[in-house]
Amino acid sequence: MKKGALLGTLILVFTLLAATFTGAKALYETKSVPTGDRHNISEIISPSSKWEKVISGGNGRFMEGINFDRKGNIWLVSPMTSEILTIKNDQVVKVLQDQQNLMPIGAKFHKDGRLFITDGKGVLYSYNPTTGKLKTIINSYDGKPLKGLNDLVFDKNGGLYFTEPMGSSATNPTGRVFYLAPGAKEAKLFSENIAYPNGIAISADGNRVYISEFNKNQIISVPSATAPASPEAAFVFGRFEGGIGPDGLTVDAEGNLYVAHFQAGEIVVLDKDGFKYGTIRLPQDAGTFVTNLTFRDGYLYVTESSKNEIWRIKVETKGLQPYWLQ
């Protein structure tokens, strides 16, 4: 090897090592040990805050995928009835129903106004509320059909993460998560060997992807596709007791993670380091099938799918600005 080439290689190696060291220092920097409890749920909700029932969606549905459009209208999906739904004049209104092909489970708005939908039959769709058109975005990976999809989230650049849990379980952890880069036509495999990857969210700084490992009752954190070089690897971010597992996720502006704990009838709140504030338990007359959640105007909105109801509660924190409002 020529001297100039060797020198260039050494400079590159030292640069990479310096960048890694800087990342490691930031990652493993020590913090003050708290003298008392780290958190209390009163930091998230006032003791005087009460749950309010927003609406009941009727029998037969399994309402989830709650979203707000730019006008403040609530949008939902129901896989059991193959419906895309919205709320008008305090009534749940069917926008689209396709009982032959549609099994919508997750939904998120793109900032161009389209509603992206994950389907339990293995298709990522976009729905245009203006034209009423449903379009297939992705239905395969590496030349093979995708298995059933569940949830999705956009990053700040418009890249899309989506989960593929169908067929996986605690004893068969074959679930996968994919990433569709902005403008890309093919998805890339982001993470695999997960026991039913359900809900998904992105940390406030964009460097972590939180994945609900539903059938192991835990949240895992994976460095995002756009995270800078760092020694951080995928790790267990939070574990839970009771219920079945974590479903939908959302993040507030301070980086706290809100977890819809399915079959537990509660929301679990963790800080950005994975320490728990506590739980926000739904009222006694609500069901325990807590599926999805989102923020709007100082409230945390939650779907409970056994009784097909939407509940909300006033919170002290502000939701992280979603991609569609950026």
Coordinates of C-alpha atoms in Angstrom, one line a residue:
M1 CA 0.0 0.0 0.0
K2 CA 1.3 3.4 -0.9
K3 CA 2.2 5.9 1.9
G4 CA -0.5 8.3 0.9
A5 CA -3.2 5.7 0.8
L6 CA -2.1 4.3 4.2
L7 CA -2.1 7.7 5.7
G8 CA -5.6 8.3 4.4
T9 CA -6.8 5.0 5.8
L10 CA -5.3 5.8 9.2
I11 CA -7.0 9.2 9.3
L12 CA -10.3 7.7 8.4
V13 CA -10.0 5.0 11.2
F14 CA -9.0 7.6 13.8
T15 CA -11.9 9.8 12.8
L16 CA -14.4 6.9 13.1
L17 CA -12.9 6.0 16.5
A18 CA -13.2 9.6 17.7
A19 CA -16.8 9.8 16.6
T20 CA -17.6 6.5 18.3
F21 CA -15.8 7.6 21.5
T22 CA -17.8 10.9 21.5
G23 CA -21.0 8.9 21.1
A24 CA -20.1 6.5 23.9
K25 CA -19.2 9.3 26.3
A26 CA -22.6 10.9 25.7
L27 CA -24.4 7.6 26.0
Y28 CA -22.7 6.4 29.2
E29 CA -22.3 9.7 30.9
T30 CA -23.1 9.4 34.6
K31 CA -26.1 11.2 36.1
S32 CA -27.0 12.2 39.6
V33 CA -28.6 9.5 41.7
P34 CA -32.0 10.6 42.9
T35 CA -32.5 10.9 46.7
G36 CA -36.2 9.9 46.5
D37 CA -38.6 8.5 44.0
R38 CA -37.7 9.4 40.5
H39 CA -41.2 10.2 39.4
N40 CA -44.8 10.4 40.3
I41 CA -47.8 10.1 38.0
S42 CA -49.0 13.5 39.2
E43 CA -46.2 15.0 37.0
I44 CA -48.3 13.7 34.0
I45 CA -51.8 14.2 35.2
S46 CA -53.3 16.4 37.9
P47 CA -54.9 14.5 40.8
S48 CA -58.1 16.3 39.9
S49 CA -58.0 15.1 36.3
K50 CA -60.9 12.8 35.3
W51 CA -61.5 10.5 32.3
E52 CA -64.2 11.8 29.9
K53 CA -66.0 9.5 27.5
V54 CA -65.8 11.0 24.0
I55 CA -67.9 8.6 22.1
S56 CA -69.2 5.0 21.9
G57 CA -68.8 3.3 18.5
G58 CA -71.4 0.6 18.8
N59 CA -71.1 -3.2 18.8
G60 CA -69.3 -5.4 16.3
R61 CA -66.4 -3.0 15.7
F62 CA -62.8 -3.1 17.1
M63 CA -61.9 0.6 17.0
E64 CA -58.3 1.6 17.0
G65 CA -55.7 3.5 15.0
I66 CA -56.9 6.9 16.4
N67 CA -55.7 10.0 14.5
F68 CA -56.6 13.6 14.2
D69 CA -56.5 15.4 10.8
R70 CA -55.5 19.0 10.4
K71 CA -59.0 20.2 11.0
G72 CA -59.2 18.3 14.4
N73 CA -61.4 15.5 13.2
I74 CA -60.9 12.1 14.7
W75 CA -60.2 9.2 12.3
L76 CA -60.2 5.5 13.2
V77 CA -60.1 2.0 11.7
S78 CA -61.8 -1.2 12.6
P79 CA -60.3 -4.5 11.4
M80 CA -63.3 -6.6 12.5
T81 CA -65.7 -4.7 10.1
S82 CA -63.2 -3.7 7.4
E83 CA -63.9 0.0 8.0
I84 CA -62.2 3.4 7.9
L85 CA -64.1 5.7 10.3
T86 CA -64.4 9.3 11.3
I87 CA -66.5 11.2 13.8
K88 CA -69.1 13.8 12.7
N89 CA -71.7 15.5 14.8
D90 CA -70.8 13.2 17.7
Q91 CA -71.4 10.1 15.7
V92 CA -69.0 7.4 14.3
V93 CA -69.3 7.6 10.5
K94 CA -68.2 5.0 8.1
V95 CA -65.9 6.5 5.4
L96 CA -65.0 3.3 3.6
Q97 CA -65.8 -0.3 4.0
D98 CA -64.3 -3.2 1.9
Q99 CA -65.2 -6.5 3.5
Q100 CA -63.5 -8.5 0.8
N101 CA -59.9 -7.2 1.1
L102 CA -59.6 -4.7 3.9
M103 CA -58.4 -5.5 7.5
P104 CA -57.1 -2.0 8.7
I105 CA -55.3 -2.1 12.0
G106 CA -53.0 1.0 12.2
A107 CA -53.3 4.4 10.7
K108 CA -51.2 7.6 10.5
F109 CA -51.6 10.8 8.5
H110 CA -48.9 11.9 6.0
K111 CA -48.4 15.6 5.8
D112 CA -49.8 15.6 2.3
G113 CA -53.2 14.7 3.7
R114 CA -53.2 10.9 2.9
L115 CA -54.0 8.4 5.7
F116 CA -51.5 5.5 5.6
I117 CA -53.0 2.3 6.9
T118 CA -51.4 -1.0 7.9
D119 CA -53.5 -4.0 7.0
G120 CA -53.8 -7.4 8.8
K121 CA -53.6 -9.1 5.4
G122 CA -50.1 -7.8 4.7
V123 CA -50.6 -4.6 2.8
L124 CA -49.6 -1.0 3.5
Y125 CA -52.2 1.3 2.0
S126 CA -52.7 5.0 1.5
Y127 CA -56.2 6.5 1.6
N128 CA -57.0 9.9 0.1
P129 CA -59.8 11.5 2.0
T130 CA -60.4 14.0 -0.8
T131 CA -60.8 11.5 -3.6
G132 CA -61.8 8.5 -1.6
K133 CA -59.2 6.4 -3.3
L134 CA -57.4 3.5 -1.6
K135 CA -53.9 2.7 -3.0
T136 CA -51.5 -0.1 -2.3
I137 CA -48.0 1.2 -1.3
I138 CA -46.2 -1.9 -0.2
N139 CA -47.3 -5.6 -0.2
S140 CA -44.1 -7.6 -0.5
Y141 CA -40.5 -7.8 0.7
D142 CA -37.7 -9.5 -1.2
G143 CA -40.1 -10.8 -3.7
K144 CA -42.4 -12.5 -1.1
P145 CA -45.8 -11.3 0.2
L146 CA -45.8 -9.6 3.6
K147 CA -47.5 -11.2 6.5
G148 CA -50.2 -9.3 8.4
L149 CA -49.1 -5.7 9.4
N150 CA -50.1 -3.9 12.6
D151 CA -48.9 -0.4 13.3
L152 CA -46.8 2.4 11.8
V153 CA -45.1 5.7 12.5
F154 CA -43.5 8.5 10.4
D155 CA -40.2 9.9 11.3
K156 CA -39.5 13.7 10.9
N157 CA -38.3 13.2 7.3
G158 CA -41.3 11.3 6.2
G159 CA -39.7 7.8 6.4
L160 CA -42.1 5.2 7.6
Y161 CA -41.6 2.3 10.1
F162 CA -44.2 -0.4 10.2
T163 CA -44.6 -3.7 12.1
E164 CA -45.3 -7.2 10.8
P165 CA -46.3 -9.4 13.8
M166 CA -48.6 -12.1 12.2
G167 CA -47.5 -15.6 12.9
S168 CA -45.1 -14.7 15.7
S169 CA -45.4 -15.4 19.4
A170 CA -43.5 -15.7 22.6
T171 CA -42.3 -19.2 21.5
N172 CA -42.0 -18.2 17.9
P173 CA -40.4 -14.8 17.8
T174 CA -40.4 -14.3 14.0
G175 CA -42.0 -10.8 13.9
R176 CA -40.3 -8.1 11.8
V177 CA -40.2 -4.3 11.5
F178 CA -39.6 -2.5 8.2
Y179 CA -38.5 1.0 7.1
L180 CA -39.7 2.7 4.0
A181 CA -37.4 5.6 3.3
P182 CA -38.8 8.9 2.0
G183 CA -39.5 8.5 -1.8
A184 CA -38.5 4.8 -1.7
K185 CA -40.6 2.1 -3.5
E186 CA -39.2 -0.8 -1.6
A187 CA -39.1 -1.3 2.2
K188 CA -35.9 -2.3 4.0
L189 CA -35.8 -4.8 6.9
F190 CA -35.2 -2.8 10.1
S191 CA -35.5 -5.4 12.9
E192 CA -36.5 -9.0 13.2
N193 CA -36.9 -12.0 15.6
I194 CA -39.5 -10.1 17.7
A195 CA -42.3 -11.8 19.6
Y196 CA -45.3 -10.0 18.0
P197 CA -44.1 -6.5 17.2
N198 CA -47.3 -4.4 17.8
G199 CA -47.2 -0.7 18.4
I200 CA -44.3 1.6 17.3
A201 CA -43.1 5.1 18.1
I202 CA -40.0 7.3 17.7
S203 CA -38.1 9.0 20.5
A204 CA -38.3 12.8 20.7
D205 CA -34.7 13.2 19.4
G206 CA -35.4 10.7 16.5
N207 CA -32.6 8.4 17.5
R208 CA -34.6 5.5 18.9
V209 CA -37.5 3.4 17.7
Y210 CA -39.7 2.0 20.4
I211 CA -41.3 -1.3 19.5
S212 CA -44.1 -3.1 21.6
E213 CA -43.0 -6.7 21.9
F214 CA -46.5 -7.6 22.7
N215 CA -46.1 -11.3 23.5
K216 CA -43.2 -10.7 25.9
N217 CA -45.0 -7.9 27.7
Q218 CA -42.1 -5.4 27.0
I219 CA -40.9 -2.5 25.0
I220 CA -37.6 -2.8 23.0
S221 CA -35.6 0.2 21.8
V222 CA -33.7 0.0 18.5
P223 CA -31.4 2.7 17.1
S224 CA -33.3 4.4 14.3
A225 CA -32.4 4.2 10.6
T226 CA -31.3 7.8 10.8
A227 CA -29.5 7.8 14.2
P228 CA -25.8 9.0 14.2
A229 CA -23.0 6.4 14.8
S230 CA -23.1 5.2 18.4
P231 CA -22.3 2.1 20.4
E232 CA -25.9 1.9 21.5
A233 CA -27.6 -1.4 20.4
A234 CA -31.1 -2.7 20.7
F235 CA -32.1 -3.2 24.3
V236 CA -35.2 -3.8 26.5
F237 CA -36.5 -0.4 27.4
G238 CA -39.4 -1.3 29.7
R239 CA -41.1 -4.4 31.1
F240 CA -44.7 -4.7 32.4
E241 CA -46.8 -6.9 34.7
G242 CA -50.2 -8.3 34.1
G243 CA -52.4 -7.8 31.1
I244 CA -51.1 -9.4 27.9
G245 CA -48.7 -6.8 26.4
P246 CA -48.1 -3.3 25.2
D247 CA -50.1 -2.2 22.2
G248 CA -50.1 1.4 20.8
L249 CA -47.4 3.9 21.8
T250 CA -47.0 7.6 21.7
V251 CA -44.4 10.1 22.9
D252 CA -44.7 13.6 24.4
A253 CA -42.5 16.6 23.8
E254 CA -40.3 15.8 26.8
G255 CA -39.5 12.4 25.5
N256 CA -41.8 10.4 27.8
L257 CA -43.3 7.2 26.3
Y258 CA -47.0 6.4 26.8
V259 CA -48.0 2.8 26.5
A260 CA -51.5 1.3 25.9
H261 CA -51.3 -1.8 28.0
F262 CA -53.7 -4.2 26.4
Q263 CA -56.0 -6.2 28.7
A264 CA -54.7 -4.2 31.7
G265 CA -57.1 -1.3 31.2
E266 CA -54.3 1.3 31.8
I267 CA -51.7 3.6 30.2
V268 CA -48.2 3.1 31.5
V269 CA -45.9 6.2 31.3
L270 CA -42.1 5.9 31.2
D271 CA -39.5 8.7 31.0
K272 CA -36.8 8.8 28.2
D273 CA -34.5 6.6 30.3
G274 CA -37.1 3.9 30.8
F275 CA -38.1 4.7 34.4
K276 CA -41.8 4.6 35.2
Y277 CA -43.9 7.6 36.3
G278 CA -46.7 5.1 37.0
T279 CA -50.0 4.2 35.4
I280 CA -53.2 6.0 34.4
R281 CA -56.0 3.5 34.9
L282 CA -59.2 3.8 32.9
P283 CA -62.4 4.3 34.8
Q284 CA -64.2 1.2 36.3
D285 CA -66.9 1.2 33.7
A286 CA -64.5 1.1 30.7
G287 CA -63.1 -2.1 29.3
T288 CA -59.5 -3.3 29.5
F289 CA -58.7 -3.6 25.7
V290 CA -56.6 -0.4 25.6
T291 CA -55.3 -0.3 22.0
N292 CA -54.1 3.1 20.8
L293 CA -53.6 6.6 22.0
T294 CA -52.7 10.1 20.8
F295 CA -52.5 13.7 22.0
R296 CA -54.7 16.7 21.1
D297 CA -55.1 20.1 22.7
G298 CA -53.8 19.1 26.2
Y299 CA -55.6 15.8 26.3
L300 CA -54.5 12.2 25.9
Y301 CA -57.0 10.3 23.8
V302 CA -57.4 6.5 24.1
T303 CA -59.3 3.8 22.2
E304 CA -60.8 0.9 24.2
S305 CA -61.7 -1.8 21.8
S306 CA -63.8 -4.3 23.7
K307 CA -66.6 -1.7 24.2
N308 CA -65.6 0.4 21.2
E309 CA -65.2 3.7 23.1
I310 CA -62.9 6.7 23.0
W311 CA -61.8 8.2 26.3
R312 CA -59.7 11.3 27.0
I313 CA -58.0 12.8 30.1
K314 CA -56.3 16.1 30.7
V315 CA -52.5 15.9 30.9
E316 CA -49.8 18.2 32.1
T317 CA -47.5 17.5 29.1
K318 CA -47.7 18.3 25.4
G319 CA -47.6 15.6 22.7
L320 CA -44.6 15.4 20.4
Q321 CA -45.5 17.2 17.2
P322 CA -46.4 14.5 14.6
Y323 CA -45.0 14.4 11.1
W324 CA -48.2 15.5 9.5
L325 CA -48.2 18.8 11.4
Q326 CA -44.5 19.6 10.7

